[in-house]
Amino acid sequence: GQNIDQPTEMTATEGAIVQINCTYQTSGFNGLFWYQQHAGEAPTFLSYNVLDGLEEKGRFSSFLSRSKGYSYLLLKELQMKDSASYLCATLDSNYQLIWGAGTKLIIKP
Amino acid sequence: IAGITQAPTSQILAAGRRMTLRCTQDMRHNAMYWYRQDLGLGLRLIHYSNTAGTTGKGEVPDGYSVSRANTDDFPLTLASAVPSQTSVYFCASSDRLAGGDTGELFFGEGSRLTVL
């Protein structure tokens, strides 16, 4: 079956670094997305990885290892506004998005 | 810039009633989607449309129907609402099939539906 696992909740301190992991098992693979979703709002796109390696975009970076079925989202210099849920999603062989349940990130002062 | 507009933003309705959630986009995206989001679960695809005039079933299509008469509009209808359809519904669009080739999804603000 198809499955995406990510931690339910994480807590970090303002100014620190946090890594949110995502492991996946899908039928085929055509890329992995990370989305941010603030409470009560719509998800917004953060990153897309289709090749192995690290993609850096400002304070946020996303890493992919296709052989391990593993990705992580790295958030640096955490700010209070980074408190949100982070959703991992993969594109399977039929170009259907498979979503994880999301990781709720709590930032403390 | 509107992007994607959903209506209503919130609705309470009695079980057995018919309900249509509206979704309109002004980005001329070819693909559109309806998801439901429930606590503890990932976004689940209800129906999708790759282009005007075509629709397809997602992961949880039962009890829902859609139409795609033109590029901009993609309404979702609950023919006879049941309490298990209480959820937050998101409409989304992308410029590519299922968001492939970095065709990211753009989401509406969501419609919170409560079925009593």
PDB file of C-alpha atoms in Angstrom:
ATOM      1  CA  GLY A   1       0.000   0.000   0.000  1.00  0.00           C
ATOM      2  CA  GLN A   2       0.911   3.645  -0.120  1.00  0.00           C
ATOM      3  CA  ASN A   3       1.968   5.319   3.075  1.00  0.00           C
ATOM      4  CA  ILE A   4       3.565   8.524   4.281  1.00  0.00           C
ATOM      5  CA  ASP A   5       4.805   8.897   7.841  1.00  0.00           C
ATOM      6  CA  GLN A   6       5.725  12.076   9.628  1.00  0.00           C
ATOM      7  CA  PRO A   7       5.724  12.973  13.336  1.00  0.00           C
ATOM      8  CA  THR A   8       2.438  14.246  14.672  1.00  0.00           C
ATOM      9  CA  GLU A   9       3.859  17.134  16.658  1.00  0.00           C
ATOM     10  CA  MET A  10       7.197  18.796  17.362  1.00  0.00           C
ATOM     11  CA  THR A  11       8.255  21.630  19.640  1.00  0.00           C
ATOM     12  CA  ALA A  12      11.187  23.978  19.083  1.00  0.00           C
ATOM     13  CA  THR A  13      12.530  27.253  20.430  1.00  0.00           C
ATOM     14  CA  GLU A  14      12.519  30.578  18.645  1.00  0.00           C
ATOM     15  CA  GLY A  15      15.840  31.164  16.893  1.00  0.00           C
ATOM     16  CA  ALA A  16      16.737  27.475  16.830  1.00  0.00           C
ATOM     17  CA  ILE A  17      16.799  24.890  14.016  1.00  0.00           C
ATOM     18  CA  VAL A  18      14.284  22.082  13.556  1.00  0.00           C
ATOM     19  CA  GLN A  19      14.194  19.125  11.170  1.00  0.00           C
ATOM     20  CA  ILE A  20      10.872  17.541  10.227  1.00  0.00           C
ATOM     21  CA  ASN A  21      11.216  14.057   8.773  1.00  0.00           C
ATOM     22  CA  CYS A  22       9.007  12.295   6.266  1.00  0.00           C
ATOM     23  CA  THR A  23       9.262   8.684   5.118  1.00  0.00           C
ATOM     24  CA  TYR A  24       7.220   7.317   2.266  1.00  0.00           C
ATOM     25  CA  GLN A  25       6.255   4.104   0.532  1.00  0.00           C
ATOM     26  CA  THR A  26       4.410   4.724  -2.702  1.00  0.00           C
ATOM     27  CA  SER A  27       3.821   2.928  -5.977  1.00  0.00           C
ATOM     28  CA  GLY A  28       6.231   4.832  -8.154  1.00  0.00           C
ATOM     29  CA  PHE A  29       7.666   8.232  -7.403  1.00  0.00           C
ATOM     30  CA  ASN A  30       7.487  11.482  -9.311  1.00  0.00           C
ATOM     31  CA  GLY A  31       8.532  13.964  -6.677  1.00  0.00           C
ATOM     32  CA  LEU A  32       7.929  15.103  -3.128  1.00  0.00           C
ATOM     33  CA  PHE A  33       6.300  18.299  -1.914  1.00  0.00           C
ATOM     34  CA  TRP A  34       6.316  20.173   1.369  1.00  0.00           C
ATOM     35  CA  TYR A  35       3.453  22.507   2.223  1.00  0.00           C
ATOM     36  CA  GLN A  36       2.907  24.820   5.187  1.00  0.00           C
ATOM     37  CA  GLN A  37      -0.528  25.203   6.728  1.00  0.00           C
ATOM     38  CA  HIS A  38      -1.313  27.718   9.450  1.00  0.00           C
ATOM     39  CA  ALA A  39      -4.257  26.866  11.686  1.00  0.00           C
ATOM     40  CA  GLY A  40      -7.545  27.608   9.972  1.00  0.00           C
ATOM     41  CA  GLU A  41      -5.883  28.467   6.687  1.00  0.00           C
ATOM     42  CA  ALA A  42      -5.138  26.802   3.367  1.00  0.00           C
ATOM     43  CA  PRO A  43      -1.891  24.909   2.675  1.00  0.00           C
ATOM     44  CA  THR A  44       0.760  26.872   0.802  1.00  0.00           C
ATOM     45  CA  PHE A  45       3.616  25.466  -1.257  1.00  0.00           C
ATOM     46  CA  LEU A  46       7.096  25.383   0.260  1.00  0.00           C
ATOM     47  CA  SER A  47       9.259  23.076  -1.828  1.00  0.00           C
ATOM     48  CA  TYR A  48       9.461  20.349  -4.441  1.00  0.00           C
ATOM     49  CA  ASN A  49      12.201  17.693  -4.737  1.00  0.00           C
ATOM     50  CA  VAL A  50      12.460  15.118  -7.481  1.00  0.00           C
ATOM     51  CA  LEU A  51      16.222  14.442  -7.408  1.00  0.00           C
ATOM     52  CA  ASP A  52      18.344  13.387  -4.445  1.00  0.00           C
ATOM     53  CA  GLY A  53      19.952  16.123  -2.459  1.00  0.00           C
ATOM     54  CA  LEU A  54      19.302  19.350  -0.652  1.00  0.00           C
ATOM     55  CA  GLU A  55      17.293  22.276  -2.008  1.00  0.00           C
ATOM     56  CA  GLU A  56      17.767  25.515  -0.110  1.00  0.00           C
ATOM     57  CA  LYS A  57      15.306  28.384  -0.149  1.00  0.00           C
ATOM     58  CA  GLY A  58      16.054  31.069   2.402  1.00  0.00           C
ATOM     59  CA  ARG A  59      15.519  29.786   5.944  1.00  0.00           C
ATOM     60  CA  PHE A  60      13.896  26.602   4.641  1.00  0.00           C
ATOM     61  CA  SER A  61      15.684  23.636   3.050  1.00  0.00           C
ATOM     62  CA  SER A  62      14.325  20.320   1.840  1.00  0.00           C
ATOM     63  CA  PHE A  63      16.271  17.093   1.413  1.00  0.00           C
ATOM     64  CA  LEU A  64      15.410  13.949  -0.526  1.00  0.00           C
ATOM     65  CA  SER A  65      16.842  10.423  -0.629  1.00  0.00           C
ATOM     66  CA  ARG A  66      14.888   8.331  -3.098  1.00  0.00           C
ATOM     67  CA  SER A  67      16.726   5.107  -2.243  1.00  0.00           C
ATOM     68  CA  LYS A  68      15.721   5.474   1.415  1.00  0.00           C
ATOM     69  CA  GLY A  69      12.213   6.806   0.776  1.00  0.00           C
ATOM     70  CA  TYR A  70      13.077   9.715   3.018  1.00  0.00           C
ATOM     71  CA  SER A  71      12.840  13.467   3.061  1.00  0.00           C
ATOM     72  CA  TYR A  72      13.231  16.184   5.615  1.00  0.00           C
ATOM     73  CA  LEU A  73      12.344  19.839   5.890  1.00  0.00           C
ATOM     74  CA  LEU A  74      14.894  21.953   7.738  1.00  0.00           C
ATOM     75  CA  LEU A  75      13.817  25.259   9.228  1.00  0.00           C
ATOM     76  CA  LYS A  76      16.537  27.622  10.471  1.00  0.00           C
ATOM     77  CA  GLU A  77      16.367  30.724  12.657  1.00  0.00           C
ATOM     78  CA  LEU A  78      12.885  29.801  13.770  1.00  0.00           C
ATOM     79  CA  GLN A  79      10.352  32.559  14.144  1.00  0.00           C
ATOM     80  CA  MET A  80       7.041  32.511  15.966  1.00  0.00           C
ATOM     81  CA  LYS A  81       5.237  32.770  12.637  1.00  0.00           C
ATOM     82  CA  ASP A  82       6.703  29.364  11.686  1.00  0.00           C
ATOM     83  CA  SER A  83       4.235  27.760  14.087  1.00  0.00           C
ATOM     84  CA  ALA A  84       2.110  25.749  11.675  1.00  0.00           C
ATOM     85  CA  SER A  85       1.522  22.282  10.326  1.00  0.00           C
ATOM     86  CA  TYR A  86       3.941  21.005   7.701  1.00  0.00           C
ATOM     87  CA  LEU A  87       2.536  18.575   5.165  1.00  0.00           C
ATOM     88  CA  CYS A  88       4.616  16.083   3.202  1.00  0.00           C
ATOM     89  CA  ALA A  89       3.163  14.729  -0.049  1.00  0.00           C
ATOM     90  CA  THR A  90       4.487  12.499  -2.811  1.00  0.00           C
ATOM     91  CA  LEU A  91       3.477  12.094  -6.438  1.00  0.00           C
ATOM     92  CA  ASP A  92       2.980   8.436  -7.282  1.00  0.00           C
ATOM     93  CA  SER A  93       3.326   6.712 -10.643  1.00  0.00           C
ATOM     94  CA  ASN A  94      -0.141   7.919 -11.686  1.00  0.00           C
ATOM     95  CA  TYR A  95       0.770  11.497 -10.775  1.00  0.00           C
ATOM     96  CA  GLN A  96      -1.630  11.360  -7.849  1.00  0.00           C
ATOM     97  CA  LEU A  97      -0.612  13.214  -4.707  1.00  0.00           C
ATOM     98  CA  ILE A  98      -0.415  11.112  -1.551  1.00  0.00           C
ATOM     99  CA  TRP A  99      -0.479  13.228   1.612  1.00  0.00           C
ATOM    100  CA  GLY A 100       0.927  12.658   5.064  1.00  0.00           C
ATOM    101  CA  ALA A 101      -1.185  13.656   8.073  1.00  0.00           C
ATOM    102  CA  GLY A 102       1.091  16.620   8.752  1.00  0.00           C
ATOM    103  CA  THR A 103       3.439  17.656  11.547  1.00  0.00           C
ATOM    104  CA  LYS A 104       2.258  20.353  13.908  1.00  0.00           C
ATOM    105  CA  LEU A 105       5.237  22.535  14.813  1.00  0.00           C
ATOM    106  CA  ILE A 106       4.996  24.556  18.016  1.00  0.00           C
ATOM    107  CA  ILE A 107       7.514  27.381  18.487  1.00  0.00           C
ATOM    108  CA  LYS A 108       8.185  28.564  22.014  1.00  0.00           C
ATOM    109  CA  PRO A 109       9.841  31.878  22.936  1.00  0.00           C
TER     110      PRO A 109
ATOM    111  CA  ILE B   1      -5.577  38.791  -7.446  1.00  0.00           C
ATOM    112  CA  ALA B   2      -8.249  36.360  -6.296  1.00  0.00           C
ATOM    113  CA  GLY B   3      -6.641  32.994  -7.097  1.00  0.00           C
ATOM    114  CA  ILE B   4      -9.175  30.439  -5.913  1.00  0.00           C
ATOM    115  CA  THR B   5     -12.446  31.409  -4.280  1.00  0.00           C
ATOM    116  CA  GLN B   6     -14.582  28.976  -2.318  1.00  0.00           C
ATOM    117  CA  ALA B   7     -18.105  29.482  -1.017  1.00  0.00           C
ATOM    118  CA  PRO B   8     -19.520  29.194   1.506  1.00  0.00           C
ATOM    119  CA  THR B   9     -16.685  29.500   4.031  1.00  0.00           C
ATOM    120  CA  SER B  10     -18.792  27.754   6.632  1.00  0.00           C
ATOM    121  CA  GLN B  11     -22.111  25.926   6.635  1.00  0.00           C
ATOM    122  CA  ILE B  12     -24.216  23.870   8.997  1.00  0.00           C
ATOM    123  CA  LEU B  13     -26.825  21.664   7.424  1.00  0.00           C
ATOM    124  CA  ALA B  14     -29.175  18.880   8.367  1.00  0.00           C
ATOM    125  CA  ALA B  15     -28.518  15.310   7.341  1.00  0.00           C
ATOM    126  CA  GLY B  16     -30.266  14.398   4.128  1.00  0.00           C
ATOM    127  CA  ARG B  17     -30.026  17.879   2.629  1.00  0.00           C
ATOM    128  CA  ARG B  18     -28.359  18.584  -0.679  1.00  0.00           C
ATOM    129  CA  MET B  19     -25.391  20.938  -0.638  1.00  0.00           C
ATOM    130  CA  THR B  20     -23.134  22.414  -3.301  1.00  0.00           C
ATOM    131  CA  LEU B  21     -19.736  23.874  -2.484  1.00  0.00           C
ATOM    132  CA  ARG B  22     -18.593  26.364  -5.085  1.00  0.00           C
ATOM    133  CA  CYS B  23     -15.059  26.813  -6.358  1.00  0.00           C
ATOM    134  CA  THR B  24     -13.833  29.334  -8.903  1.00  0.00           C
ATOM    135  CA  GLN B  25     -10.301  30.051 -10.066  1.00  0.00           C
ATOM    136  CA  ASP B  26      -9.010  32.882 -12.219  1.00  0.00           C
ATOM    137  CA  MET B  27      -5.560  31.492 -13.010  1.00  0.00           C
ATOM    138  CA  ARG B  28      -6.667  29.501 -16.076  1.00  0.00           C
ATOM    139  CA  HIS B  29      -5.255  26.334 -14.532  1.00  0.00           C
ATOM    140  CA  ASN B  30      -6.200  23.165 -16.349  1.00  0.00           C
ATOM    141  CA  ALA B  31      -6.346  20.864 -13.313  1.00  0.00           C
ATOM    142  CA  MET B  32      -8.661  21.255 -10.319  1.00  0.00           C
ATOM    143  CA  TYR B  33      -9.208  19.152  -7.212  1.00  0.00           C
ATOM    144  CA  TRP B  34     -11.456  18.730  -4.221  1.00  0.00           C
ATOM    145  CA  TYR B  35      -9.960  17.506  -0.940  1.00  0.00           C
ATOM    146  CA  ARG B  36     -11.345  16.926   2.498  1.00  0.00           C
ATOM    147  CA  GLN B  37      -9.210  17.407   5.587  1.00  0.00           C
ATOM    148  CA  ASP B  38     -10.009  15.702   8.873  1.00  0.00           C
ATOM    149  CA  LEU B  39      -8.105  15.800  12.161  1.00  0.00           C
ATOM    150  CA  GLY B  40      -5.306  13.250  12.248  1.00  0.00           C
ATOM    151  CA  LEU B  41      -5.657  12.381   8.588  1.00  0.00           C
ATOM    152  CA  GLY B  42      -3.900  13.722   5.552  1.00  0.00           C
ATOM    153  CA  LEU B  43      -5.690  15.565   2.802  1.00  0.00           C
ATOM    154  CA  ARG B  44      -7.847  13.068   0.950  1.00  0.00           C
ATOM    155  CA  LEU B  45      -8.759  13.540  -2.671  1.00  0.00           C
ATOM    156  CA  ILE B  46     -12.476  13.372  -3.423  1.00  0.00           C
ATOM    157  CA  HIS B  47     -12.638  14.184  -7.136  1.00  0.00           C
ATOM    158  CA  TYR B  48     -10.405  15.831  -9.658  1.00  0.00           C
ATOM    159  CA  SER B  49     -10.546  17.279 -13.140  1.00  0.00           C
ATOM    160  CA  ASN B  50      -7.554  17.366 -15.482  1.00  0.00           C
ATOM    161  CA  THR B  51      -9.242  19.707 -17.926  1.00  0.00           C
ATOM    162  CA  ALA B  52     -12.644  21.244 -18.632  1.00  0.00           C
ATOM    163  CA  GLY B  53     -15.191  18.595 -19.554  1.00  0.00           C
ATOM    164  CA  THR B  54     -13.459  15.728 -17.731  1.00  0.00           C
ATOM    165  CA  THR B  55     -13.608  14.519 -14.145  1.00  0.00           C
ATOM    166  CA  GLY B  56     -12.197  11.605 -12.193  1.00  0.00           C
ATOM    167  CA  LYS B  57     -12.680   9.885  -8.859  1.00  0.00           C
ATOM    168  CA  GLY B  58     -10.174  10.271  -6.085  1.00  0.00           C
ATOM    169  CA  GLU B  59      -9.622   8.304  -2.912  1.00  0.00           C
ATOM    170  CA  VAL B  60     -12.996   9.048  -1.224  1.00  0.00           C
ATOM    171  CA  PRO B  61     -15.586   9.839  -3.937  1.00  0.00           C
ATOM    172  CA  ASP B  62     -18.679   8.165  -2.464  1.00  0.00           C
ATOM    173  CA  GLY B  63     -21.485  10.585  -1.663  1.00  0.00           C
ATOM    174  CA  TYR B  64     -19.964  13.378  -3.748  1.00  0.00           C
ATOM    175  CA  SER B  65     -20.253  14.504  -7.354  1.00  0.00           C
ATOM    176  CA  VAL B  66     -18.527  17.175  -9.417  1.00  0.00           C
ATOM    177  CA  SER B  67     -18.816  18.845 -12.778  1.00  0.00           C
ATOM    178  CA  ARG B  68     -16.388  20.861 -14.884  1.00  0.00           C
ATOM    179  CA  ALA B  69     -18.385  22.756 -17.474  1.00  0.00           C
ATOM    180  CA  ASN B  70     -15.617  25.326 -17.987  1.00  0.00           C
ATOM    181  CA  THR B  71     -12.040  26.023 -16.942  1.00  0.00           C
ATOM    182  CA  ASP B  72     -12.834  28.292 -14.031  1.00  0.00           C
ATOM    183  CA  ASP B  73     -15.559  26.499 -12.058  1.00  0.00           C
ATOM    184  CA  PHE B  74     -15.502  23.176 -10.236  1.00  0.00           C
ATOM    185  CA  PRO B  75     -18.486  22.730  -7.887  1.00  0.00           C
ATOM    186  CA  LEU B  76     -18.734  19.848  -5.429  1.00  0.00           C
ATOM    187  CA  THR B  77     -22.193  18.475  -4.607  1.00  0.00           C
ATOM    188  CA  LEU B  78     -23.292  16.367  -1.681  1.00  0.00           C
ATOM    189  CA  ALA B  79     -26.538  14.818  -2.877  1.00  0.00           C
ATOM    190  CA  SER B  80     -27.751  13.767   0.574  1.00  0.00           C
ATOM    191  CA  ALA B  81     -25.436  14.887   3.356  1.00  0.00           C
ATOM    192  CA  VAL B  82     -24.483  12.534   6.193  1.00  0.00           C
ATOM    193  CA  PRO B  83     -22.688  13.362   9.482  1.00  0.00           C
ATOM    194  CA  SER B  84     -19.496  11.593   8.318  1.00  0.00           C
ATOM    195  CA  GLN B  85     -19.182  14.289   5.684  1.00  0.00           C
ATOM    196  CA  THR B  86     -18.519  16.850   8.392  1.00  0.00           C
ATOM    197  CA  SER B  87     -15.097  18.139   7.417  1.00  0.00           C
ATOM    198  CA  VAL B  88     -13.097  21.015   5.989  1.00  0.00           C
ATOM    199  CA  TYR B  89     -13.181  20.978   2.211  1.00  0.00           C
ATOM    200  CA  PHE B  90     -10.422  22.488   0.116  1.00  0.00           C
ATOM    201  CA  CYS B  91     -10.562  23.213  -3.571  1.00  0.00           C
ATOM    202  CA  ALA B  92      -7.216  23.434  -5.358  1.00  0.00           C
ATOM    203  CA  SER B  93      -5.865  23.996  -8.832  1.00  0.00           C
ATOM    204  CA  SER B  94      -2.596  23.468 -10.660  1.00  0.00           C
ATOM    205  CA  ASP B  95      -1.138  24.222 -13.998  1.00  0.00           C
ATOM    206  CA  ARG B  96      -0.056  20.605 -14.447  1.00  0.00           C
ATOM    207  CA  LEU B  97      -1.558  17.183 -13.989  1.00  0.00           C
ATOM    208  CA  ALA B  98      -1.757  16.400 -10.237  1.00  0.00           C
ATOM    209  CA  GLY B  99       0.871  18.993  -9.499  1.00  0.00           C
ATOM    210  CA  GLY B 100       3.572  17.212 -11.455  1.00  0.00           C
ATOM    211  CA  ASP B 101       6.699  18.897 -12.811  1.00  0.00           C
ATOM    212  CA  THR B 102       6.665  21.389  -9.926  1.00  0.00           C
ATOM    213  CA  GLY B 103       3.168  22.431 -10.883  1.00  0.00           C
ATOM    214  CA  GLU B 104       2.343  23.309  -7.298  1.00  0.00           C
ATOM    215  CA  LEU B 105      -1.183  23.249  -5.996  1.00  0.00           C
ATOM    216  CA  PHE B 106      -2.934  26.499  -5.159  1.00  0.00           C
ATOM    217  CA  PHE B 107      -5.612  26.093  -2.514  1.00  0.00           C
ATOM    218  CA  GLY B 108      -8.781  27.969  -1.724  1.00  0.00           C
ATOM    219  CA  GLU B 109      -9.379  29.078   1.831  1.00  0.00           C
ATOM    220  CA  GLY B 110     -11.574  26.105   2.611  1.00  0.00           C
ATOM    221  CA  SER B 111     -15.219  25.437   3.387  1.00  0.00           C
ATOM    222  CA  ARG B 112     -16.022  24.187   6.866  1.00  0.00           C
ATOM    223  CA  LEU B 113     -19.063  21.917   6.666  1.00  0.00           C
ATOM    224  CA  THR B 114     -20.971  20.512   9.629  1.00  0.00           C
ATOM    225  CA  VAL B 115     -23.686  17.929   9.025  1.00  0.00           C
ATOM    226  CA  LEU B 116     -26.026  17.345  11.940  1.00  0.00           C
TER     227      LEU B 116
END
